[in-house]
GROMACS .gro file of N, CA and C in nm:
model
  204
    1MET      N    1   1.151   3.137   0.778
    1MET     CA    2   1.016   3.129   0.724
    1MET      C    3   1.000   2.995   0.654
    2LEU      N    4   0.889   2.931   0.679
    2LEU     CA    5   0.862   2.803   0.617
    2LEU      C    6   0.836   2.819   0.468
    3TYR      N    7   0.864   2.714   0.392
    3TYR     CA    8   0.848   2.719   0.247
    3TYR      C    9   0.704   2.752   0.207
    4PHE      N   10   0.607   2.683   0.268
    4PHE     CA   11   0.468   2.706   0.232
    4PHE      C   12   0.423   2.846   0.270
    5GLU      N   13   0.477   2.898   0.379
    5GLU     CA   14   0.441   3.033   0.418
    5GLU      C   15   0.492   3.135   0.317
    6SER      N   16   0.607   3.109   0.258
    6SER     CA   17   0.660   3.203   0.161
    6SER      C   18   0.580   3.203   0.032
    7LEU      N   19   0.505   3.097   0.006
    7LEU     CA   20   0.421   3.092  -0.113
    7LEU      C   21   0.293   3.172  -0.099
    8LEU      N   22   0.256   3.200   0.023
    8LEU     CA   23   0.130   3.268   0.049
    8LEU      C   24   0.153   3.416   0.075
    9ALA      N   25   0.061   3.498   0.029
    9ALA     CA   26   0.073   3.640   0.054
    9ALA      C   27   0.040   3.672   0.199
   10LYS      N   28  -0.059   3.604   0.255
   10LYS     CA   29  -0.099   3.627   0.393
   10LYS      C   30  -0.036   3.520   0.481
   11ARG      N   31   0.044   3.561   0.577
   11ARG     CA   32   0.109   3.466   0.666
   11ARG      C   33   0.014   3.410   0.770
   12ASN      N   34  -0.092   3.479   0.801
   12ASN     CA   35  -0.184   3.435   0.906
   12ASN      C   36  -0.311   3.379   0.847
   13SER      N   37  -0.298   3.287   0.755
   13SER     CA   38  -0.415   3.225   0.694
   13SER      C   39  -0.443   3.091   0.762
   14PRO      N   40  -0.563   3.037   0.744
   14PRO     CA   41  -0.593   2.905   0.801
   14PRO      C   42  -0.499   2.796   0.750
   15PHE      N   43  -0.457   2.804   0.623
   15PHE     CA   44  -0.365   2.704   0.569
   15PHE      C   45  -0.233   2.706   0.642
   16VAL      N   46  -0.181   2.824   0.668
   16VAL     CA   47  -0.053   2.835   0.739
   16VAL      C   48  -0.067   2.782   0.881
   17SER      N   49  -0.178   2.812   0.946
   17SER     CA   50  -0.200   2.761   1.082
   17SER      C   51  -0.210   2.608   1.082
   18PHE      N   52  -0.281   2.552   0.985
   18PHE     CA   53  -0.291   2.407   0.972
   18PHE      C   54  -0.153   2.346   0.951
   19HIS      N   55  -0.074   2.408   0.867
   19HIS     CA   56   0.061   2.358   0.838
   19HIS      C   57   0.150   2.365   0.961
   20ARG      N   58   0.141   2.472   1.036
   20ARG     CA   59   0.220   2.484   1.159
   20ARG      C   60   0.185   2.374   1.258
   21GLY      N   61   0.056   2.345   1.272
   21GLY     CA   62   0.015   2.239   1.365
   21GLY      C   63   0.063   2.102   1.323
   22ALA      N   64   0.059   2.075   1.193
   22ALA     CA   65   0.103   1.944   1.143
   22ALA      C   66   0.254   1.930   1.150
   23ALA      N   67   0.325   2.038   1.127
   23ALA     CA   68   0.471   2.031   1.120
   23ALA      C   69   0.539   2.044   1.256
   24SER      N   70   0.493   2.135   1.338
   24SER     CA   71   0.566   2.162   1.461
   24SER      C   72   0.486   2.132   1.589
   25HIS      N   73   0.373   2.069   1.574
   25HIS     CA   74   0.292   2.020   1.686
   25HIS      C   75   0.263   2.128   1.790
   26GLY      N   76   0.307   2.109   1.912
   26GLY     CA   77   0.271   2.197   2.021
   26GLY      C   78   0.322   2.339   2.007
   27LEU      N   79   0.444   2.354   1.962
   27LEU     CA   80   0.500   2.488   1.948
   27LEU      C   81   0.429   2.568   1.840
   28GLY      N   82   0.399   2.503   1.728
   28GLY     CA   83   0.326   2.571   1.621
   28GLY      C   84   0.185   2.605   1.661
   29THR      N   85   0.122   2.516   1.737
   29THR     CA   86  -0.014   2.542   1.785
   29THR      C   87  -0.014   2.658   1.885
   30ALA      N   88   0.083   2.664   1.972
   30ALA     CA   89   0.092   2.775   2.067
   30ALA      C   90   0.115   2.907   1.994
   31GLN      N   91   0.199   2.905   1.891
   31GLN     CA   92   0.225   3.026   1.814
   31GLN      C   93   0.098   3.071   1.740
   32ALA      N   94   0.025   2.976   1.683
   32ALA     CA   95  -0.099   3.010   1.614
   32ALA      C   96  -0.204   3.059   1.713
   33MET      N   97  -0.209   3.001   1.831
   33MET     CA   98  -0.306   3.044   1.932
   33MET      C   99  -0.275   3.186   1.980
   34ALA      N  100  -0.147   3.225   1.978
   34ALA     CA  101  -0.111   3.361   2.016
   34ALA      C  102  -0.164   3.463   1.915
   35ILE      N  103  -0.179   3.420   1.790
   35ILE     CA  104  -0.233   3.508   1.687
   35ILE      C  105  -0.383   3.525   1.707
   36SER      N  106  -0.456   3.414   1.713
   36SER     CA  107  -0.599   3.417   1.742
   36SER      C  108  -0.646   3.276   1.774
   37GLN      N  109  -0.761   3.267   1.838
   37GLN     CA  110  -0.815   3.135   1.872
   37GLN      C  111  -0.854   3.058   1.746
   38ARG      N  112  -0.900   3.128   1.645
   38ARG     CA  113  -0.940   3.061   1.520
   38ARG      C  114  -0.821   2.991   1.457
   39PHE      N  115  -0.707   3.059   1.451
   39PHE     CA  116  -0.589   2.997   1.394
   39PHE      C  117  -0.536   2.885   1.483
   40GLY      N  118  -0.554   2.898   1.613
   40GLY     CA  119  -0.517   2.791   1.704
   40GLY      C  120  -0.598   2.665   1.680
   41VAL      N  121  -0.725   2.683   1.646
   41VAL     CA  122  -0.810   2.567   1.615
   41VAL      C  123  -0.762   2.498   1.489
   42TYR      N  124  -0.731   2.575   1.385
   42TYR     CA  125  -0.680   2.515   1.262
   42TYR      C  126  -0.549   2.441   1.288
   43SER      N  127  -0.464   2.498   1.370
   43SER     CA  128  -0.337   2.434   1.403
   43SER      C  129  -0.360   2.305   1.482
   44SER      N  130  -0.455   2.307   1.574
   44SER     CA  131  -0.486   2.187   1.651
   44SER      C  132  -0.541   2.076   1.562
   45VAL      N  133  -0.626   2.111   1.469
   45VAL     CA  134  -0.680   2.013   1.375
   45VAL      C  135  -0.568   1.952   1.291
   46GLY      N  136  -0.474   2.034   1.247
   46GLY     CA  137  -0.359   1.982   1.172
   46GLY      C  138  -0.277   1.884   1.253
   47CYS      N  139  -0.256   1.917   1.379
   47CYS     CA  140  -0.180   1.829   1.468
   47CYS      C  141  -0.254   1.697   1.491
   48ILE      N  142  -0.384   1.705   1.514
   48ILE     CA  143  -0.464   1.584   1.537
   48ILE      C  144  -0.468   1.495   1.414
   49LEU      N  145  -0.491   1.555   1.298
   49LEU     CA  146  -0.497   1.475   1.174
   49LEU      C  147  -0.362   1.412   1.142
   50ASN      N  148  -0.255   1.483   1.171
   50ASN     CA  149  -0.121   1.428   1.149
   50ASN      C  150  -0.101   1.302   1.235
   51GLY      N  151  -0.138   1.310   1.362
   51GLY     CA  152  -0.125   1.194   1.450
   51GLY      C  153  -0.216   1.080   1.410
   52LEU      N  154  -0.337   1.112   1.369
   52LEU     CA  155  -0.433   1.010   1.328
   52LEU      C  156  -0.386   0.935   1.204
   53PHE      N  157  -0.345   1.009   1.103
   53PHE     CA  158  -0.299   0.944   0.980
   53PHE      C  159  -0.170   0.865   1.001
   54THR      N  160  -0.083   0.916   1.089
   54THR     CA  161   0.039   0.841   1.120
   54THR      C  162   0.004   0.709   1.187
   55ALA      N  163  -0.088   0.712   1.283
   55ALA     CA  164  -0.126   0.589   1.354
   55ALA      C  165  -0.198   0.490   1.263
   56LEU      N  166  -0.275   0.541   1.168
   56LEU     CA  167  -0.350   0.451   1.080
   56LEU      C  168  -0.264   0.393   0.967
   57PHE      N  169  -0.181   0.474   0.907
   57PHE     CA  170  -0.112   0.430   0.787
   57PHE      C  171   0.027   0.370   0.809
   58THR      N  172   0.089   0.396   0.923
   58THR     CA  173   0.221   0.338   0.948
   58THR      C  174   0.219   0.186   0.948
   59PRO      N  175   0.126   0.119   1.018
   59PRO     CA  176   0.125  -0.028   1.012
   59PRO      C  177   0.098  -0.081   0.871
   60ILE      N  178   0.013  -0.014   0.797
   60ILE     CA  179  -0.018  -0.058   0.660
   60ILE      C  180   0.105  -0.048   0.572
   61ILE      N  181   0.175   0.063   0.579
   61ILE     CA  182   0.294   0.083   0.496
   61ILE      C  183   0.404  -0.013   0.536
   62LEU      N  184   0.424  -0.032   0.668
   62LEU     CA  185   0.527  -0.126   0.711
   62LEU      C  186   0.494  -0.270   0.669
   63THR      N  187   0.369  -0.307   0.670
   63THR     CA  188   0.328  -0.440   0.625
   63THR      C  189   0.354  -0.457   0.476
   64LEU      N  190   0.322  -0.354   0.399
   64LEU     CA  191   0.346  -0.361   0.254
   64LEU      C  192   0.495  -0.368   0.221
   65LEU      N  193   0.577  -0.307   0.304
   65LEU     CA  194   0.722  -0.312   0.283
   65LEU      C  195   0.785  -0.438   0.340
   66GLY      N  196   0.706  -0.515   0.411
   66GLY     CA  197   0.758  -0.639   0.470
   66GLY      C  198   0.841  -0.617   0.594
   67LEU      N  199   0.825  -0.505   0.659
   67LEU     CA  200   0.903  -0.475   0.778
   67LEU      C  201   0.826  -0.505   0.908
   68LEU      N  202   0.701  -0.544   0.893
   68LEU     CA  203   0.621  -0.571   1.012
   68LEU      C  204   0.565  -0.712   1.007
   0.00000   0.00000   0.00000
C-alpha cells in the first residue's frame, strides 16, 4: 500500500487516483480505470501533469545547477 493511500480513509478517492497516475504512469492508470472511468480520468490527468512539469522544469533546474 502506498504511503499516501494509507493516510486516507477511502482508498478509491480522486486524490489516490491522481497519485497513482503520477507515480506509476500506465499501470496506475489502468488500475484506476478498472475501478471506474472517473478515477481513470484523474489518474490520466496526474500522469499528464507529471510529464508536463518534468518537461518544463527539468531544463530550468539543470540550468540553475550549471549542468546544462
